[in-house]
Structure formats: C-alpha cells, structure tokens
PDB file of C-alpha atoms in Angstrom:
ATOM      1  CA  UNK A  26     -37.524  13.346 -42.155  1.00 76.00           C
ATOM      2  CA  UNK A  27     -34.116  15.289 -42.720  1.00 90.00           C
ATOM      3  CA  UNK A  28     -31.660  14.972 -39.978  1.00 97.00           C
ATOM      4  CA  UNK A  29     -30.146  18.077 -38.285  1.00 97.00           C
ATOM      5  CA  UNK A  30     -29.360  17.500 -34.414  1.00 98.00           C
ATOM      6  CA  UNK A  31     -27.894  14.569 -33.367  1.00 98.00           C
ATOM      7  CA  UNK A  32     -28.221  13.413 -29.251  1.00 98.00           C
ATOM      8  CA  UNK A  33     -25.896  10.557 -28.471  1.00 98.00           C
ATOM      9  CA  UNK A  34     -26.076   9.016 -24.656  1.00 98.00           C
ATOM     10  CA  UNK A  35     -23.000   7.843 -23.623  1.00 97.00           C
ATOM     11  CA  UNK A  36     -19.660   9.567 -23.718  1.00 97.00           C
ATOM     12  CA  UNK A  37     -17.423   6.059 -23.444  1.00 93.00           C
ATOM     13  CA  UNK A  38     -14.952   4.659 -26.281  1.00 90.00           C
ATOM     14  CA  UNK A  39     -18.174   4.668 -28.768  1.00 95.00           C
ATOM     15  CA  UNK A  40     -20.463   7.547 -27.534  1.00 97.00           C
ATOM     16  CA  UNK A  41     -17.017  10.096 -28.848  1.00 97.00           C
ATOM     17  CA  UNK A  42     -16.397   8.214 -31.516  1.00 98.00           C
ATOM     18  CA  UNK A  43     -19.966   8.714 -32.918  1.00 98.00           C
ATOM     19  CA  UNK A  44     -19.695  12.032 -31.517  1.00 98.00           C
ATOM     20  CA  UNK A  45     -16.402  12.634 -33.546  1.00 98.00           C
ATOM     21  CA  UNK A  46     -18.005  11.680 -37.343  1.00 98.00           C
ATOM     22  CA  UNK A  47     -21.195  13.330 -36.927  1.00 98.00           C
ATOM     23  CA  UNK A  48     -19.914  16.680 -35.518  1.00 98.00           C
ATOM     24  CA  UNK A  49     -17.047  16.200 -38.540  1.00 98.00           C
ATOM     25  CA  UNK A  50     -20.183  15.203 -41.004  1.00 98.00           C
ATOM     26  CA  UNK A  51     -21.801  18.858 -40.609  1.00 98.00           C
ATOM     27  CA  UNK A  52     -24.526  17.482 -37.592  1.00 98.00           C
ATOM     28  CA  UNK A  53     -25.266  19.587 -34.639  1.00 98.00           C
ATOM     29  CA  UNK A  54     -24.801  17.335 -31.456  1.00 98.00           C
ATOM     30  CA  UNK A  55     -25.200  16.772 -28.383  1.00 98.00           C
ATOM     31  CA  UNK A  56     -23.716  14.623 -26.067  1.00 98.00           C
ATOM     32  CA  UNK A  57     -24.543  13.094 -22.599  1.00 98.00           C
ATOM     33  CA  UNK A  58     -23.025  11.155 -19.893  1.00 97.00           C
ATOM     34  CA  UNK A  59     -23.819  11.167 -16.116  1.00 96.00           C
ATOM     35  CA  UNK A  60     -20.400  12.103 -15.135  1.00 96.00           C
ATOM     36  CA  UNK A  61     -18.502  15.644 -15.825  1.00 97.00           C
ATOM     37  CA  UNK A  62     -15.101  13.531 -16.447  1.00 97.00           C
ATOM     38  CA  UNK A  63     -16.227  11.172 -18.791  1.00 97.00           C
ATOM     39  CA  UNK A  64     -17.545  14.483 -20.875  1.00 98.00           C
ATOM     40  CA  UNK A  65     -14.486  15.992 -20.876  1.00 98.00           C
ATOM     41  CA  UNK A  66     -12.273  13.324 -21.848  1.00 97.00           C
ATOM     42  CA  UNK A  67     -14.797  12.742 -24.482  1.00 98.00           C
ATOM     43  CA  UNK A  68     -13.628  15.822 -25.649  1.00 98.00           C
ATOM     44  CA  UNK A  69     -10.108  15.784 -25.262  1.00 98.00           C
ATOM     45  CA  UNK A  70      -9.827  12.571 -26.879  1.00 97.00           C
ATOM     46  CA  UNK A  71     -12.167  13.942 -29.998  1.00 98.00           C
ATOM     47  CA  UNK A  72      -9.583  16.961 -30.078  1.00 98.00           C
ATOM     48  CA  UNK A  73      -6.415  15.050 -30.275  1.00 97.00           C
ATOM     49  CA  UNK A  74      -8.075  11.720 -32.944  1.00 97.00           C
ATOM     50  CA  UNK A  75      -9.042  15.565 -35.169  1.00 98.00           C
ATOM     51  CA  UNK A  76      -5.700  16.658 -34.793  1.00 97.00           C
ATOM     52  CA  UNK A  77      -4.622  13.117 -36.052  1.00 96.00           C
ATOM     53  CA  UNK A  78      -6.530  13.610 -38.985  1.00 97.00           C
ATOM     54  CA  UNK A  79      -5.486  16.955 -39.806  1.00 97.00           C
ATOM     55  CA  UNK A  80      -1.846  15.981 -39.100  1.00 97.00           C
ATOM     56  CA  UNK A  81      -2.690  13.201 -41.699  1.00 96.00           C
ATOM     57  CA  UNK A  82      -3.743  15.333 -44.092  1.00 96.00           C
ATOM     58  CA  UNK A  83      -7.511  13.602 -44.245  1.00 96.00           C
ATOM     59  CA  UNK A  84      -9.399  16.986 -42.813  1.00 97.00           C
ATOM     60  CA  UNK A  85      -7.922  20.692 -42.806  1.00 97.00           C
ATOM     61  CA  UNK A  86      -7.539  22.146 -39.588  1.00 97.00           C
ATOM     62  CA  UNK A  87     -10.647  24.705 -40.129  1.00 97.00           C
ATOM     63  CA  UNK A  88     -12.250  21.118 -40.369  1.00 98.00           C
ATOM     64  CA  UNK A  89     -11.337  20.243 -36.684  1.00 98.00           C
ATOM     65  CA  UNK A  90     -12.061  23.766 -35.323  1.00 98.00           C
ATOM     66  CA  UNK A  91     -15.672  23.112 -37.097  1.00 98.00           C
ATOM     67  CA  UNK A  92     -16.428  20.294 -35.830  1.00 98.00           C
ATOM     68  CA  UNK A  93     -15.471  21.186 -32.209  1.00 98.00           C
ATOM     69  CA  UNK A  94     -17.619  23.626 -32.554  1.00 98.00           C
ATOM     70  CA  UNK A  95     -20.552  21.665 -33.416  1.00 98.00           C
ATOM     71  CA  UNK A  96     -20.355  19.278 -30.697  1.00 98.00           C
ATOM     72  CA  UNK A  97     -22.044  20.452 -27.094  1.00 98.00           C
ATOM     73  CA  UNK A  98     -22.219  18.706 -24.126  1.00 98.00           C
ATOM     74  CA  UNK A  99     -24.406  17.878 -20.817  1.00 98.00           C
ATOM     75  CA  UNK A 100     -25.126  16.113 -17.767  1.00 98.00           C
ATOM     76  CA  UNK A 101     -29.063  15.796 -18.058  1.00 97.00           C
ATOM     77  CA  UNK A 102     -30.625  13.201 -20.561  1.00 96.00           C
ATOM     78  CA  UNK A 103     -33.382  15.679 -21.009  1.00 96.00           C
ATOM     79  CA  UNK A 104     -31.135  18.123 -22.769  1.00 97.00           C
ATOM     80  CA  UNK A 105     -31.051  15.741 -25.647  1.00 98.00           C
ATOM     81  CA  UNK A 106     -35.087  15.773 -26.193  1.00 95.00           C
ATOM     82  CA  UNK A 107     -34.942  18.311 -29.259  1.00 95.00           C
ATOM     83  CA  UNK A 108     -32.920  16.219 -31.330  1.00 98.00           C
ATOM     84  CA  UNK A 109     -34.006  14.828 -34.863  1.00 98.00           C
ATOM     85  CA  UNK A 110     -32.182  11.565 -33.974  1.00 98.00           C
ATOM     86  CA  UNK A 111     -30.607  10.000 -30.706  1.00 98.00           C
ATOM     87  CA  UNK A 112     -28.196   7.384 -30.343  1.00 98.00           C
ATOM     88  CA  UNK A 113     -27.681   5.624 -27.674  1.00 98.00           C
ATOM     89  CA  UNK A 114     -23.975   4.538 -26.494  1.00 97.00           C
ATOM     90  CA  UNK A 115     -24.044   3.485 -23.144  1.00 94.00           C
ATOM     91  CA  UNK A 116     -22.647   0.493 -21.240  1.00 89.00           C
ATOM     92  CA  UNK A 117     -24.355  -3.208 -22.924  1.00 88.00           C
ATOM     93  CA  UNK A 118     -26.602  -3.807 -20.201  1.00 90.00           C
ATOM     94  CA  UNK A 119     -30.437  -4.375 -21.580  1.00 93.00           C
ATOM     95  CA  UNK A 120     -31.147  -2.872 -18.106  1.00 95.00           C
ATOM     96  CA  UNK A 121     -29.325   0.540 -18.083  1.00 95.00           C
ATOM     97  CA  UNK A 122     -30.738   0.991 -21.910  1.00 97.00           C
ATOM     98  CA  UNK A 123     -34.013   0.513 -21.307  1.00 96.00           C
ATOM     99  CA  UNK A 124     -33.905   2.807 -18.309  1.00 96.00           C
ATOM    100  CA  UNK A 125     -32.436   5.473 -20.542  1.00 97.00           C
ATOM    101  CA  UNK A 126     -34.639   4.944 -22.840  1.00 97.00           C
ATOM    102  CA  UNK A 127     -37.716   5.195 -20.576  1.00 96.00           C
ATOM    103  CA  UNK A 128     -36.102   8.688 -18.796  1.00 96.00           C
ATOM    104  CA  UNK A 129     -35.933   9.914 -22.162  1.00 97.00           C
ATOM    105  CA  UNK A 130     -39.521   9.371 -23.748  1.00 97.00           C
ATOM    106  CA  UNK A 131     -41.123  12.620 -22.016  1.00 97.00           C
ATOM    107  CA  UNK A 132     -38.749  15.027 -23.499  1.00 97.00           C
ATOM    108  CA  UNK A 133     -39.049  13.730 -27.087  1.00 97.00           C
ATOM    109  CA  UNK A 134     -40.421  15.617 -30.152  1.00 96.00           C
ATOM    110  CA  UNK A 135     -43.246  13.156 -31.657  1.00 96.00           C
ATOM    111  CA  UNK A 136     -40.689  12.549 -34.679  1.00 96.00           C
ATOM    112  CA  UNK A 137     -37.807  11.862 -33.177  1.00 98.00           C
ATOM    113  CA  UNK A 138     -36.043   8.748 -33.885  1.00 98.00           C
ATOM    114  CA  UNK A 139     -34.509   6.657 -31.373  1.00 98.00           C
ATOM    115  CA  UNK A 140     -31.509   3.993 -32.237  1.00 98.00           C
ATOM    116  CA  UNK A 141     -29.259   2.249 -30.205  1.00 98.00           C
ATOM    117  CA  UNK A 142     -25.376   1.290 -31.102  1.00 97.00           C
ATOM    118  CA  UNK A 143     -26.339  -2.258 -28.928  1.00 95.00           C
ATOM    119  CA  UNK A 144     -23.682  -4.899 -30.117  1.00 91.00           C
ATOM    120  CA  UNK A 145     -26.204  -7.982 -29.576  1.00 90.00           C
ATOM    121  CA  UNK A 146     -29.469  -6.923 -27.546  1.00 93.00           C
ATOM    122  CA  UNK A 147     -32.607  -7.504 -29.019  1.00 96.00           C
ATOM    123  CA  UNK A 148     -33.983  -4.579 -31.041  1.00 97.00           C
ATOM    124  CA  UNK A 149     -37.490  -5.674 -31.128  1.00 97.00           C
ATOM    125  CA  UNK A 150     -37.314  -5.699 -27.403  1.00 96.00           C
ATOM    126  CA  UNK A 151     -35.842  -2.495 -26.480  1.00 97.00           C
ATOM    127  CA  UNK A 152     -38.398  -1.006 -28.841  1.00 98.00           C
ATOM    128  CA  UNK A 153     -41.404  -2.339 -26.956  1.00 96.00           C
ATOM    129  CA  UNK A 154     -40.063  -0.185 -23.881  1.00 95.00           C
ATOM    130  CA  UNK A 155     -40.976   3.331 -25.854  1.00 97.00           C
ATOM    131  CA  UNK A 156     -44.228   4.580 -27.444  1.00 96.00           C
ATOM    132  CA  UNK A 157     -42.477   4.740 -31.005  1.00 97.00           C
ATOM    133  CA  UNK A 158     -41.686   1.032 -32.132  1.00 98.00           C
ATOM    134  CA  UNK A 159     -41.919   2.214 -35.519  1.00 98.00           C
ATOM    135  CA  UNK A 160     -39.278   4.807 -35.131  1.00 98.00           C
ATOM    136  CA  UNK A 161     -36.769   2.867 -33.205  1.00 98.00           C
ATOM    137  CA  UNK A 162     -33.664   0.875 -34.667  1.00 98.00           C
ATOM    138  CA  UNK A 163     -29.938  -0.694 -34.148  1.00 98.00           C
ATOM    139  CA  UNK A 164     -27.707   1.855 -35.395  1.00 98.00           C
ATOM    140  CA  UNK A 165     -24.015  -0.292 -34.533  1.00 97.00           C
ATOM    141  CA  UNK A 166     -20.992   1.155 -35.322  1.00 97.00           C
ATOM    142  CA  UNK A 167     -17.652  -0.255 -34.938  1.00 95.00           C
ATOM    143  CA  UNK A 168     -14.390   0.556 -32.417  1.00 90.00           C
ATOM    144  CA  UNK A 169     -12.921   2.512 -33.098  1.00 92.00           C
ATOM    145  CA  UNK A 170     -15.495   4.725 -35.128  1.00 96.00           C
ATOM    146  CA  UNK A 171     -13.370   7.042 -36.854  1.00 96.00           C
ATOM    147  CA  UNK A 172     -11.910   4.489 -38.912  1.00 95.00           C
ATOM    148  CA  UNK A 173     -14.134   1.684 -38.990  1.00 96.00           C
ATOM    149  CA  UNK A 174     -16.296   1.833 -42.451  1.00 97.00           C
ATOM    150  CA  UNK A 175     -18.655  -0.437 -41.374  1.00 97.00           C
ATOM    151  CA  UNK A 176     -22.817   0.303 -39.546  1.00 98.00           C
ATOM    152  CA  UNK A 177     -24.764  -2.102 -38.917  1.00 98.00           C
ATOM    153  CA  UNK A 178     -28.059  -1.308 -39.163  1.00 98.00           C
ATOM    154  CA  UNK A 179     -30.835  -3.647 -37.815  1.00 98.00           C
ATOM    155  CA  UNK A 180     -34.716  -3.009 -37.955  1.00 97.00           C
ATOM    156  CA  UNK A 181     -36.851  -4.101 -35.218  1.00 97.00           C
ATOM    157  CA  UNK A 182     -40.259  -5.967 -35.963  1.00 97.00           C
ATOM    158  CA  UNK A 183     -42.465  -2.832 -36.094  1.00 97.00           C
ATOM    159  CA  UNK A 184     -39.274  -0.512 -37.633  1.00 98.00           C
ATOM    160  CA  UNK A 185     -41.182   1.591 -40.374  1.00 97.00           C
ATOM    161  CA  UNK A 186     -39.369   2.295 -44.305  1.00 97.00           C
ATOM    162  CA  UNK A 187     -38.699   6.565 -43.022  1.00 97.00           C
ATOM    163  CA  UNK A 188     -37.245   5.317 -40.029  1.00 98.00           C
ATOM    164  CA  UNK A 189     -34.714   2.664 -41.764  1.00 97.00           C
ATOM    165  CA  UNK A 190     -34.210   5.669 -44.642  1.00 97.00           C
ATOM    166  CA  UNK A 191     -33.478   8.491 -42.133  1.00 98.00           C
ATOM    167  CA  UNK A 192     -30.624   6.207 -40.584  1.00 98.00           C
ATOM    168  CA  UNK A 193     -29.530   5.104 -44.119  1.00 98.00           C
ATOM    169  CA  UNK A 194     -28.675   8.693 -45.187  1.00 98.00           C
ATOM    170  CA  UNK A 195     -27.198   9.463 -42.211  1.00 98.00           C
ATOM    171  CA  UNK A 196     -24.656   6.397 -42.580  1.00 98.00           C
ATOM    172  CA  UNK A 197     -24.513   7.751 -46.401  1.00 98.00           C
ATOM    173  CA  UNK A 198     -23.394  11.265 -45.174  1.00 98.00           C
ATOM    174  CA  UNK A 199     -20.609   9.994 -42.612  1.00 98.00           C
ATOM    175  CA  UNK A 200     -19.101   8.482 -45.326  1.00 97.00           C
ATOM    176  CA  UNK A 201     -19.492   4.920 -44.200  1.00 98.00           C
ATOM    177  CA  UNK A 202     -21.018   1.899 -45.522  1.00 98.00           C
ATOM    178  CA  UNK A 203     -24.613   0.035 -44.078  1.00 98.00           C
ATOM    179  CA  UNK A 204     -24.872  -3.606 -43.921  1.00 97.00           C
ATOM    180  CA  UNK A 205     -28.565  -4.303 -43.160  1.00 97.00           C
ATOM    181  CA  UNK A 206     -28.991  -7.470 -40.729  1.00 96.00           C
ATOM    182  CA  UNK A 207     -31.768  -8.880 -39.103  1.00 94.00           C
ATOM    183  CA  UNK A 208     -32.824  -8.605 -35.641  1.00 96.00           C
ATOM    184  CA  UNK A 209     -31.400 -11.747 -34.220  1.00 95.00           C
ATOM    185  CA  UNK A 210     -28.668 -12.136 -31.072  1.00 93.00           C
ATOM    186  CA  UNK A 211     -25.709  -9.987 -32.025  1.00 93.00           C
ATOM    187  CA  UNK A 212     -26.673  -9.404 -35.448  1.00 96.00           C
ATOM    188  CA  UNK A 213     -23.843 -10.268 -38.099  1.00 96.00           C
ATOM    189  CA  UNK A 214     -20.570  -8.730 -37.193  1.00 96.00           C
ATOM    190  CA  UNK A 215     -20.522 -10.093 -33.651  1.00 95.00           C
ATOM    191  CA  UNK A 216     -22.618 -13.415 -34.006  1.00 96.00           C
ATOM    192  CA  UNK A 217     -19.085 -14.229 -36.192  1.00 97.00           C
ATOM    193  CA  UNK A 218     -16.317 -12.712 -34.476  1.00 97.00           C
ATOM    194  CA  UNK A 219     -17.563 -12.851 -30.482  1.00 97.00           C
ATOM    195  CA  UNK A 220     -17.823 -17.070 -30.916  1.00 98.00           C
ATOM    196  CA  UNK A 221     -14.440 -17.025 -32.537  1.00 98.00           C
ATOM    197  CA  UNK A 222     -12.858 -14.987 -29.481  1.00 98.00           C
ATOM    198  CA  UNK A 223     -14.584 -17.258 -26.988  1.00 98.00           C
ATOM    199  CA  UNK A 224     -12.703 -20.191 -28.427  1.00 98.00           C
ATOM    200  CA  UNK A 225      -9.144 -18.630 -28.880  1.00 98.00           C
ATOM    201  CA  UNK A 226      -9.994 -18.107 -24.803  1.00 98.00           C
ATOM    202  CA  UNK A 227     -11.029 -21.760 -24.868  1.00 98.00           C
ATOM    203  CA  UNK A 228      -7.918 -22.669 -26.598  1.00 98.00           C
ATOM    204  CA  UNK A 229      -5.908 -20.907 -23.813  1.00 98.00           C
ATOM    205  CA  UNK A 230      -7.682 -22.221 -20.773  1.00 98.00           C
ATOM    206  CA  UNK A 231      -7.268 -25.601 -22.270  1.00 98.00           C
ATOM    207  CA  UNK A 232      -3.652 -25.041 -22.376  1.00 97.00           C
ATOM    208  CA  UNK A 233      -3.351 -26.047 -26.128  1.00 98.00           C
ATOM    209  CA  UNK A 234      -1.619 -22.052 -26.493  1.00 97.00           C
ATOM    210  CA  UNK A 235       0.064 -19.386 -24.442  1.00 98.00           C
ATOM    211  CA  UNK A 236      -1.774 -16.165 -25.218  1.00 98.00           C
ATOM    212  CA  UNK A 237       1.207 -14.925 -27.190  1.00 97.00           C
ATOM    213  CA  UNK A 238       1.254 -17.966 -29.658  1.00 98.00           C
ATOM    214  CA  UNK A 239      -2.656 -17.789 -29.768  1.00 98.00           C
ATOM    215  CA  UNK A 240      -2.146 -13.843 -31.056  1.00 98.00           C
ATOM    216  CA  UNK A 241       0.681 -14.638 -33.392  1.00 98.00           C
ATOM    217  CA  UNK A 242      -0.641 -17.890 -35.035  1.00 98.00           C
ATOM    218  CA  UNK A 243      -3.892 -15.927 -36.282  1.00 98.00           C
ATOM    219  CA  UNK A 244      -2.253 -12.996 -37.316  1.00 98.00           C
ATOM    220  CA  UNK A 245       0.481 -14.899 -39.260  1.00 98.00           C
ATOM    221  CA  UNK A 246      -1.102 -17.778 -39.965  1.00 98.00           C
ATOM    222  CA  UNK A 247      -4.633 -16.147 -40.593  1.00 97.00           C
ATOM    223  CA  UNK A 248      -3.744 -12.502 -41.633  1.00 97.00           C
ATOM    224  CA  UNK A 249      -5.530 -11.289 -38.891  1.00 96.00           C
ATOM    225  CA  UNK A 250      -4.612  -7.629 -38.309  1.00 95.00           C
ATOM    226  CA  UNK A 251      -4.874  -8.383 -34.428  1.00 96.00           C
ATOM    227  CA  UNK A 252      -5.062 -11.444 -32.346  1.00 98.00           C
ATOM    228  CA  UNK A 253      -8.423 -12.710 -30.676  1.00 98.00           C
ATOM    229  CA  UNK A 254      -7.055 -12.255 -27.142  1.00 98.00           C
ATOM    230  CA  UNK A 255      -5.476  -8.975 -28.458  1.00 98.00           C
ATOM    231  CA  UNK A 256      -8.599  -7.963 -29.968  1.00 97.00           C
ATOM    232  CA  UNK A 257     -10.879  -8.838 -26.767  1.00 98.00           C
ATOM    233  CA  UNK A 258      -8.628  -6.788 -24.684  1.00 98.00           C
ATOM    234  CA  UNK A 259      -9.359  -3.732 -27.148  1.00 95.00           C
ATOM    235  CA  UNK A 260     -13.373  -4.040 -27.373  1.00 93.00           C
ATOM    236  CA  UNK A 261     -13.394  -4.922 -23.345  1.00 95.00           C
ATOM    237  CA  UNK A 262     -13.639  -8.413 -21.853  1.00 97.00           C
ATOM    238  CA  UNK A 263     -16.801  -7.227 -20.127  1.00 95.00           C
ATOM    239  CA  UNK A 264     -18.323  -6.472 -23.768  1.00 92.00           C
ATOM    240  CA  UNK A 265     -17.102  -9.774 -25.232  1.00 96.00           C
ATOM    241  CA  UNK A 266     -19.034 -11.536 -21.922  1.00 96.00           C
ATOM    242  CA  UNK A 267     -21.750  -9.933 -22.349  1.00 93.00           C
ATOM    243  CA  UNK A 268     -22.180 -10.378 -26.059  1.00 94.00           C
ATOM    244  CA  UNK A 269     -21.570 -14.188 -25.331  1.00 96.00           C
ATOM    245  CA  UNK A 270     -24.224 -14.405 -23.165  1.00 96.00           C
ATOM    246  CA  UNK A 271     -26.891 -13.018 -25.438  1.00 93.00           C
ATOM    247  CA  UNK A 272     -25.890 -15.364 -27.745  1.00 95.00           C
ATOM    248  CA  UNK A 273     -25.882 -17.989 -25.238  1.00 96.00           C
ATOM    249  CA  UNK A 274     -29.417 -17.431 -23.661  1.00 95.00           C
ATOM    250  CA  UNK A 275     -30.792 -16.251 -26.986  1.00 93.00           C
ATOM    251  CA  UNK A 276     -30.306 -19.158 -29.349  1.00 95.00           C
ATOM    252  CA  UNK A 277     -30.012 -21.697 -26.854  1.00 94.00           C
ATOM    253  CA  UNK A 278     -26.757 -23.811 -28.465  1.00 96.00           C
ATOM    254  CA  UNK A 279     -23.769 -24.631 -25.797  1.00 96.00           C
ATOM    255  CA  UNK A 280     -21.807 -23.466 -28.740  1.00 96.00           C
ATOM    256  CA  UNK A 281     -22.094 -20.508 -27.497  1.00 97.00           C
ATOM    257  CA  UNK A 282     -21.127 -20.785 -23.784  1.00 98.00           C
ATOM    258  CA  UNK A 283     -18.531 -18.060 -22.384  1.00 98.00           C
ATOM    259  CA  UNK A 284     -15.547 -19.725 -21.681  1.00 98.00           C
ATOM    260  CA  UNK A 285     -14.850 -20.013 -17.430  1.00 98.00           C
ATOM    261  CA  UNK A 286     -11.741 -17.976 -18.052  1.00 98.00           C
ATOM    262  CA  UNK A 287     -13.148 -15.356 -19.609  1.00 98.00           C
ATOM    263  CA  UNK A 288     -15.693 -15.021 -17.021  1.00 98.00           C
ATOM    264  CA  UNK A 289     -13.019 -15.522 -14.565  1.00 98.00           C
ATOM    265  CA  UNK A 290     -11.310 -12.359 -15.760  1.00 98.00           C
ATOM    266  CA  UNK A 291     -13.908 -10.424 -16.045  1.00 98.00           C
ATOM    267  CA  UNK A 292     -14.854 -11.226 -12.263  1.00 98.00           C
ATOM    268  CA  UNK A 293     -11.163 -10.047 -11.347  1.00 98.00           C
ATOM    269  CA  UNK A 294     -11.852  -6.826 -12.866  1.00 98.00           C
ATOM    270  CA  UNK A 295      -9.267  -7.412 -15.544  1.00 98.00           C
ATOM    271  CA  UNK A 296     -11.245  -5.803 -18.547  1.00 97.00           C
ATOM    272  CA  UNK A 297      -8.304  -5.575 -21.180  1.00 97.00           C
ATOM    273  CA  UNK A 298      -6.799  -1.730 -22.064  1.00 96.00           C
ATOM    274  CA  UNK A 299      -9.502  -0.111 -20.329  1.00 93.00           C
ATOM    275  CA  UNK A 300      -8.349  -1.608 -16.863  1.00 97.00           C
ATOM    276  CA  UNK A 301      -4.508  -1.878 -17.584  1.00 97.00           C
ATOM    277  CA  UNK A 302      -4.698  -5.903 -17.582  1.00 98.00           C
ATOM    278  CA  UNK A 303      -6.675  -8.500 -19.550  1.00 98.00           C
ATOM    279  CA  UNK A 304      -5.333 -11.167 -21.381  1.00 98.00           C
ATOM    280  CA  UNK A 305      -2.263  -8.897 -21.610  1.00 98.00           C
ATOM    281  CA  UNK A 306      -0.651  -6.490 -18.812  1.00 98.00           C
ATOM    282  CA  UNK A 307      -0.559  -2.654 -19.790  1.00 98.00           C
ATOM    283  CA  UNK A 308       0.662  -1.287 -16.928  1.00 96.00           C
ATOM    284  CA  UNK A 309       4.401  -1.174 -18.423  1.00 95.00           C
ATOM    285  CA  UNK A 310       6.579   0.223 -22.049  1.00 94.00           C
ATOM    286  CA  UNK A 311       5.231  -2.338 -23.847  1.00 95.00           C
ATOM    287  CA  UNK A 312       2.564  -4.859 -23.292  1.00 97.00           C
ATOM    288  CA  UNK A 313       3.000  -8.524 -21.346  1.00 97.00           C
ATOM    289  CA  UNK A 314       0.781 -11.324 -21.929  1.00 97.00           C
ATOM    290  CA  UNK A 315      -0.902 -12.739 -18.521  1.00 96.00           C
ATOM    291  CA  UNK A 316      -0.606 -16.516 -19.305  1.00 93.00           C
TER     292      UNK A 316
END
C-alpha cells in the first residue's frame, strides 16, 4: 500500500523529530500525546529545528511554512485511527506500548500498519498484542531525527514482504538510509553502543576515571564525536537503563548487567539534559561534570 497519513504517538524528543521529517517529506500527520504541553512544545521545537534548516540554507522557508502546515495535532489516540501508517514514540516501557497499542486497535482501518520506534523491546512480542502481526514492525530512528541518517528497521516473526516494503519507501522518501536487523534485544545500533556506555559508567564507579577524563579520552583518543557519559546524558539515563535491562533479562549474559551507578542515578531522578543533572550538571553557563 502507498503511504499518505502518518499518526505518530508520542510527542517527546523522538515523537517531533519523526514528526519534523515526515511533515518536511510531503506526509500528512498527525500527532498525539496525553498532555496539551508536551503538544505544543512539540511544535515550537519543530518550528525553531525548520527555521535552523532554512537559516542553513538545507530547506527554503516556503519549505518550513509547508510542513507546519502538514502537521496536526491531538489529545485522543483515536484521532490517529485513519492513518495509512502509525508510529509509535512513547516512553520505553513494554507496558505503556502495549497499552497504546491495545487502545488503538478499534479505531484502525483493516490496512493500517502499525510500527514502533522501540530502541530494544521485542517486536515479535508487541505484535502478538494486536490482531495484525503481519502488519506490525520496528521502525527505530535515531536522536536526534533530523539529522541522524540512520532507521532501523526490524521485522517481527509473522512481519509480511508489503508491510517491510511500505516502511522501506517511507525511509526511502525521508531521505534516510534502512539497516534491516533482526528481532533480537536492542537490535544492532543499541546491542553495540548501550553495553559500551554501561562500562564507561563502570569505569567511573570503579574510580579508574573522573567523568571528564572518561569523555575526553574517547573522544580524543577514540574520535568519538561525544563521550559515553556525555552521550547517556543526551539519549536519557532512564533510556540507557532500560535498554540495559532488556539486554540483561533477554540474553541472559552478566555482560550485560546495568552498572549500580547508573541505576543509582536514575533512582535520584538525575536523567541527564532532560532533568538538568546526570553524569553532568546543566543547571549553569556551561556544563559541570557530577563526579
């Protein structure tokens, strides 16, 4: 099937990101989110990372005003029932997908697809939860989606060739590039880079670095654009838990334990930039490392 209308759940870091491409890709969409705030940050943010792009010289500024325009927003799930495809962008919880997921099935058209931007949750399983298997796949993007090439796209055990195709030219269109991975805990990208976060936090809780010499020695020593603790703070140290313990519980290796102090922060609510404080303090000018 062609895709026109695009629903995406979720209006966080991701949810306007994905919002932002498609919308500047020629898709209709709509967007959800269960609080009138979130939506309209969404779209302030989406305004100003257009105007960035026009100011650039990447998009002209009838571009923007086009894409604005194609972007609508709303507070009930069911609103996003007529779409051709839905992606879902909410918070990395198998729980609160699922339950999305299952609030959503009455209002669907019998072809729509359903995807999920899940970093690490089982595709297969979410699938099972819906009465189209077949038309159900991981449809991951990177952060921040506006300039990330990269979507990861990850069939579940019953995902059917239209299905895979349909999300395929959709990647195609947004001008990005597909890597196709298998449905197994946190796919490619993050089954590499989540482990190697966990041990930089390892590496500071063992007091063999400070976080600042942690950060510099990969990015000098590694070429690294950012550090690992850097880099955690950025994707959310509640995201880089979570991820860990998919990994963790899903292939069964104490390689893959989370790290005490990462779980420690995350229990003190310090989440990286989305909080103010992580490994590093952003309450000031400039950032302070925390260790």
């Amino acid at each position: 099937m062609e895709i026109r209308t695009i629903g995406i759940v979720g209006a966080g870091q991701m949810g306007n990101g994905i919002a932002h491409v498609c919308a500047l890709a020629g898709y209709d969409v709509m967007m959800s989110d269960i609080s009138q705030q979130a939506l309209d940050q969404a779209m302030d943010l989406i305004d100003r990372n257009l105007g960035r792009q026009v100011g650039r010289g990447k998009i002209s500024e009838a571009d923007k005003d086009a894409a604005l325009a194609r972007i609508r927003t709303t507070l009930k799930l069911p609103d996003l029932g007529a779409s051709d495809l839905i992606i879902e962008a909410a918070t990395e919880r198998e729980t609160v997908k699922t339950a999305i997921f299952e609030d959503l099935l009455p209002h669907l058209k019998p072809e729509t697809i359903l995807t999920s931007n899940t970093s690490s949750i089982s595709i297969t399983r979410l699938a099972s939860r819906t009465d189209r298997p077949e038309k159900f796949m991981g449809f991951h993007f990177m952060n921040p989606v506006p300039v990330m090439q990269l979507v990861e796209l990850i069939r579940g055990i019953a995902t059917d060739e239209p299905t895979f195709a349909a999300c395929k030219s959709v990647v195609d269109r947004l001008g990005k590039t597909a890597a196709t991975a298998e449905d197994f805990p946190a796919f490619i990208v993050n089954r590499i880079l989540m482990p190697m976060i966990n041990e930089a936090v390892y590496t500071l809780y063992e007091g063999v670095g400070s976080v600042l010499s942690i950060d510099q020695s990969m990015k000098l020593g590694a070429n690294h654009p950012m550090g690992p603790l850097e880099l955690a703070d950025f994707i959310g140290l509640d995201t880089c838990l979570a991820i860990m313990n998919v990994l963790h519980d899903g292939l069964a290796d104490t390689k893959y334990r989370p790290c005490p102090l990462l779980t420690k922060y995350v229990e003190a609510g310090w989440l990286g930039r989305k909080t103010q404080r992580g490994f590093y303090d952003y309450r000031g000018e400039t950032p302070v490392p925390t260790r």
